[in-house]
Coordinates of N, CA and C in Angstrom, one line a residue:
M30 N 1.0 -16.5 -39.3 CA -0.2 -16.5 -38.5 C 0.2 -16.7 -37.0
K31 N 1.1 -17.7 -36.7 CA 1.5 -18.0 -35.4 C 2.3 -16.8 -34.8
K32 N 3.1 -16.1 -35.7 CA 3.9 -15.0 -35.3 C 3.0 -13.8 -34.8
Y33 N 1.9 -13.6 -35.5 CA 1.0 -12.5 -35.2 C 0.2 -12.8 -33.9
F34 N -0.1 -14.1 -33.7 CA -0.8 -14.5 -32.5 C 0.1 -14.3 -31.2
I35 N 1.3 -14.7 -31.3 CA 2.3 -14.5 -30.2 C 2.5 -13.0 -30.0
T36 N 2.7 -12.2 -31.0 CA 2.8 -10.8 -30.9 C 1.6 -10.2 -30.2
G37 N 0.5 -10.6 -30.5 CA -0.8 -10.1 -29.9 C -0.8 -10.5 -28.4
L38 N -0.4 -11.7 -28.1 CA -0.3 -12.1 -26.7 C 0.7 -11.3 -25.9
L39 N 1.9 -11.0 -26.5 CA 2.9 -10.2 -25.9 C 2.5 -8.8 -25.6
I40 N 1.5 -8.3 -26.3 CA 0.9 -7.0 -26.1 C -0.2 -7.0 -25.1
W41 N -1.1 -8.0 -25.2 CA -2.3 -8.0 -24.3 C -2.0 -8.6 -22.9
I42 N -1.2 -9.6 -22.8 CA -1.0 -10.2 -21.4 C -0.4 -9.2 -20.4
P43 N 0.6 -8.4 -20.7 CA 1.1 -7.5 -19.7 C 0.1 -6.4 -19.4
L44 N -0.7 -6.0 -20.4 CA -1.8 -5.0 -20.2 C -2.8 -5.6 -19.3
A45 N -3.3 -6.8 -19.5 CA -4.3 -7.4 -18.7 C -3.8 -7.6 -17.3
I46 N -2.6 -8.1 -17.1 CA -2.1 -8.3 -15.8 C -2.0 -7.0 -15.0
T47 N -1.5 -6.0 -15.7 CA -1.3 -4.7 -15.1 C -2.7 -4.1 -14.6
F48 N -3.7 -4.3 -15.5 CA -5.0 -3.8 -15.1 C -5.6 -4.6 -13.9
M49 N -5.4 -5.9 -13.9 CA -5.9 -6.7 -12.8 C -5.2 -6.4 -11.5
V50 N -3.9 -6.2 -11.5 CA -3.2 -5.8 -10.3 C -3.6 -4.4 -9.8
L51 N -3.8 -3.5 -10.7 CA -4.3 -2.1 -10.3 C -5.7 -2.2 -9.7
A52 N -6.5 -3.0 -10.3 CA -7.9 -3.2 -9.8 C -7.9 -3.8 -8.5
W53 N -7.0 -4.8 -8.2 CA -6.9 -5.4 -6.9 C -6.4 -4.4 -5.9
I54 N -5.4 -3.6 -6.2 CA -4.9 -2.6 -5.3 C -5.9 -1.6 -4.9
V55 N -6.6 -1.1 -5.9 CA -7.7 -0.1 -5.6 C -8.8 -0.7 -4.8
G56 N -9.2 -1.9 -5.1 CA -10.2 -2.6 -4.4 C -9.8 -2.8 -2.9
S57 N -8.6 -3.2 -2.7 CA -8.1 -3.4 -1.4 C -8.0 -2.1 -0.6
L58 N -7.5 -1.1 -1.2 CA -7.4 0.2 -0.5 C -8.8 0.8 -0.2
D59 N -9.8 0.5 -1.1 CA -11.2 1.0 -0.8 C -11.8 0.3 0.4
R60 N -11.4 -1.0 0.6 CA -11.9 -1.7 1.8 C -11.3 -1.1 3.1
I61 N -10.3 -0.3 3.0 CA -9.8 0.3 4.2 C -10.9 1.2 4.8
L62 N -11.7 1.8 4.0 CA -12.8 2.6 4.4 C -13.8 1.9 5.3
L63 N -13.8 0.6 5.3 CA -14.7 -0.2 6.1 C -14.3 -0.1 7.6
L64 N -13.1 0.4 7.9 CA -12.6 0.6 9.2 C -13.1 1.9 9.8
V65 N -13.5 2.8 9.0 CA -14.1 4.1 9.4 C -15.5 3.8 9.9
P66 N -16.0 4.5 10.9 CA -17.4 4.4 11.4 C -18.3 4.6 10.2
E67 N -19.4 3.9 10.2 CA -20.3 4.0 9.0 C -20.9 5.4 8.8
A68 N -21.0 6.1 9.8 CA -21.6 7.5 9.7 C -20.6 8.4 9.0
W69 N -19.3 8.1 9.0 CA -18.3 8.9 8.3 C -17.8 8.4 7.0
Q70 N -18.4 7.2 6.6 CA -18.0 6.7 5.3 C -18.5 7.5 4.1
P71 N -17.7 7.7 3.1 CA -18.2 8.5 1.9 C -19.5 8.1 1.4
K72 N -19.8 6.8 1.3 CA -21.1 6.4 0.8 C -22.2 6.9 1.6
T73 N -22.1 7.0 2.9 CA -23.1 7.5 3.8 C -23.2 9.0 3.7
L74 N -22.1 9.7 3.7 CA -22.1 11.1 3.6 C -22.6 11.7 2.3
L75 N -22.1 11.1 1.2 CA -22.4 11.6 -0.1 C -23.6 10.9 -0.8
G76 N -23.9 9.8 -0.3 CA -25.1 9.0 -0.9 C -24.7 8.2 -2.1
I77 N -23.4 8.3 -2.5 CA -23.0 7.5 -3.7 C -21.6 6.8 -3.3
D78 N -21.3 5.7 -4.0 CA -20.1 5.1 -3.8 C -19.1 5.6 -4.8
I79 N -17.9 6.1 -4.3 CA -16.9 6.6 -5.2 C -15.7 5.7 -5.2
P80 N -15.5 4.9 -6.3 CA -14.4 4.0 -6.3 C -13.1 4.8 -6.3
G81 N -12.1 4.3 -5.6 CA -10.8 5.0 -5.6 C -10.6 6.0 -4.4
I82 N -11.7 6.3 -3.7 CA -11.5 7.2 -2.6 C -10.6 6.6 -1.5
G83 N -10.7 5.3 -1.4 CA -9.8 4.6 -0.4 C -8.3 4.8 -0.8
V84 N -8.0 4.9 -2.0 CA -6.6 5.2 -2.5 C -6.2 6.6 -2.0
A85 N -7.1 7.6 -2.2 CA -6.8 8.9 -1.7 C -6.6 9.0 -0.2
V86 N -7.5 8.3 0.5 CA -7.4 8.3 2.0 C -6.1 7.6 2.4
S87 N -5.7 6.5 1.8 CA -4.5 5.8 2.1 C -3.3 6.6 1.8
L88 N -3.3 7.3 0.7 CA -2.1 8.2 0.4 C -2.0 9.3 1.4
L89 N -3.2 9.8 1.8 CA -3.2 10.9 2.9 C -2.6 10.4 4.2
I90 N -3.0 9.1 4.6 CA -2.5 8.5 5.8 C -1.0 8.3 5.7
V91 N -0.5 7.8 4.6 CA 0.9 7.6 4.4 C 1.7 9.0 4.5
F92 N 1.1 10.0 3.8 CA 1.8 11.3 3.8 C 1.8 11.9 5.3
I93 N 0.8 11.8 6.0 CA 0.7 12.3 7.4 C 1.7 11.5 8.3
T94 N 1.7 10.2 8.1 CA 2.7 9.4 8.8 C 4.1 9.8 8.5
G95 N 4.4 10.1 7.3 CA 5.8 10.5 6.9 C 6.1 11.9 7.5
L96 N 5.1 12.7 7.5 CA 5.2 14.1 8.1 C 5.6 14.0 9.6
V97 N 4.8 13.2 10.3 CA 5.0 13.0 11.7 C 6.4 12.3 12.0
G98 N 6.7 11.3 11.2 CA 7.9 10.5 11.4 C 9.2 11.2 11.0
A99 N 9.1 12.3 10.3 CA 10.3 13.0 9.9 C 10.8 14.0 10.9
N100 N 10.0 14.3 12.0 CA 10.5 15.2 13.0 C 11.1 14.4 14.2
V101 N 11.6 15.1 15.1 CA 12.3 14.5 16.3 C 11.4 13.6 17.1
L102 N 10.2 14.1 17.4 CA 9.2 13.3 18.2 C 8.8 12.1 17.5
G103 N 8.6 12.2 16.2 CA 8.2 11.1 15.3 C 9.3 10.0 15.3
Q104 N 10.5 10.5 15.2 CA 11.6 9.5 15.1 C 11.7 8.7 16.4
R105 N 11.5 9.4 17.5 CA 11.5 8.7 18.8 C 10.4 7.7 18.9
L106 N 9.2 8.1 18.4 CA 8.1 7.1 18.4 C 8.4 5.9 17.5
V107 N 9.0 6.1 16.4 CA 9.4 5.0 15.5 C 10.4 4.1 16.2
R108 N 11.4 4.7 16.9 CA 12.4 3.8 17.6 C 11.7 3.0 18.7
L109 N 10.7 3.7 19.4 CA 10.0 3.0 20.5 C 9.2 1.8 19.9
W110 N 8.5 2.1 18.8 CA 7.7 1.1 18.1 C 8.6 -0.1 17.6
E111 N 9.7 0.2 17.1 CA 10.7 -0.9 16.6 C 11.2 -1.6 17.8
A112 N 11.5 -1.0 18.9 CA 11.9 -1.7 20.1 C 10.9 -2.7 20.6
M113 N 9.6 -2.2 20.5 CA 8.5 -3.1 21.0 C 8.4 -4.3 20.0
L114 N 8.5 -4.1 18.7 CA 8.4 -5.2 17.8 C 9.6 -6.1 17.9
A115 N 10.8 -5.6 18.3 CA 12.0 -6.4 18.4 C 11.9 -7.5 19.5
R116 N 10.9 -7.3 20.4 CA 10.7 -8.3 21.5 C 9.8 -9.4 21.1
I117 N 9.1 -9.4 20.0 CA 8.2 -10.4 19.6 C 8.9 -11.3 18.5
P118 N 9.3 -12.5 18.9 CA 10.1 -13.4 18.0 C 9.8 -13.5 16.5
V119 N 8.6 -13.9 16.2 CA 8.2 -14.1 14.8 C 8.0 -12.7 14.1
V120 N 7.4 -11.8 14.8 CA 7.1 -10.5 14.2 C 8.5 -9.8 13.9
K121 N 9.4 -10.0 14.8 CA 10.8 -9.3 14.6 C 11.4 -9.8 13.3
S122 N 11.3 -11.1 13.0 CA 11.9 -11.6 11.8 C 11.3 -11.0 10.6
I123 N 9.9 -11.0 10.6 CA 9.2 -10.6 9.4 C 9.4 -9.1 9.2
Y124 N 9.3 -8.3 10.3 CA 9.4 -6.8 10.3 C 10.7 -6.4 9.7
Y125 N 11.8 -6.9 10.3 CA 13.1 -6.5 9.9 C 13.5 -7.0 8.5
G126 N 13.0 -8.1 8.1 CA 13.2 -8.6 6.7 C 12.5 -7.6 5.7
V127 N 11.3 -7.3 6.0 CA 10.6 -6.4 5.1 C 11.2 -5.0 5.2
K128 N 11.6 -4.6 6.3 CA 12.2 -3.2 6.5 C 13.5 -3.1 5.7
Q129 N 14.3 -4.2 5.7 CA 15.6 -4.2 5.0 C 15.3 -4.1 3.5
V130 N 14.4 -4.9 3.0 CA 14.0 -4.8 1.6 C 13.5 -3.5 1.2
S131 N 12.6 -2.9 2.0 CA 12.0 -1.6 1.6 C 13.1 -0.5 1.7
D132 N 14.0 -0.6 2.7 CA 15.0 0.4 2.8 C 16.0 0.4 1.6
T133 N 16.2 -0.9 1.1 CA 17.1 -1.0 -0.1 C 16.3 -0.4 -1.3
L134 N 15.1 -0.7 -1.5 CA 14.3 -0.3 -2.6 C 14.2 1.2 -2.7
F135 N 13.9 1.8 -1.5 CA 13.6 3.3 -1.5 C 14.8 4.1 -1.1
S136 N 16.0 3.5 -1.0 CA 17.2 4.3 -0.6 C 17.6 5.2 -1.8
S137 N 18.1 6.4 -1.4 CA 18.5 7.4 -2.5 C 19.8 7.0 -3.1
S138 N 20.7 6.3 -2.4 CA 22.0 5.9 -2.9 C 21.8 4.6 -3.7
S139 N 22.7 4.4 -4.7 CA 22.7 3.2 -5.5 C 23.4 2.1 -4.7

């Protein structure tokens, strides 16, 4: 009996945590739409609330940022932005720490 209960927990706990994390991420990304003027928000334009549209908008923003950042002008803008951040003591520490971790995680080399 105890073995089956523990097996059930080992199946359901990761599923529940995964669902909660995904729901939190989607909810957070949907709140990004609150930054858009109310006249342009999907709820106002379409008359209904569509959960997950903030995810699509966020992915589009990330894609466009990558598109701009991949060319010569974009690389200059990124260097300028990083130079400005490097002058702010606390921000510099946080930014470069997170940048180092993300560069390591997303690097193509092992």
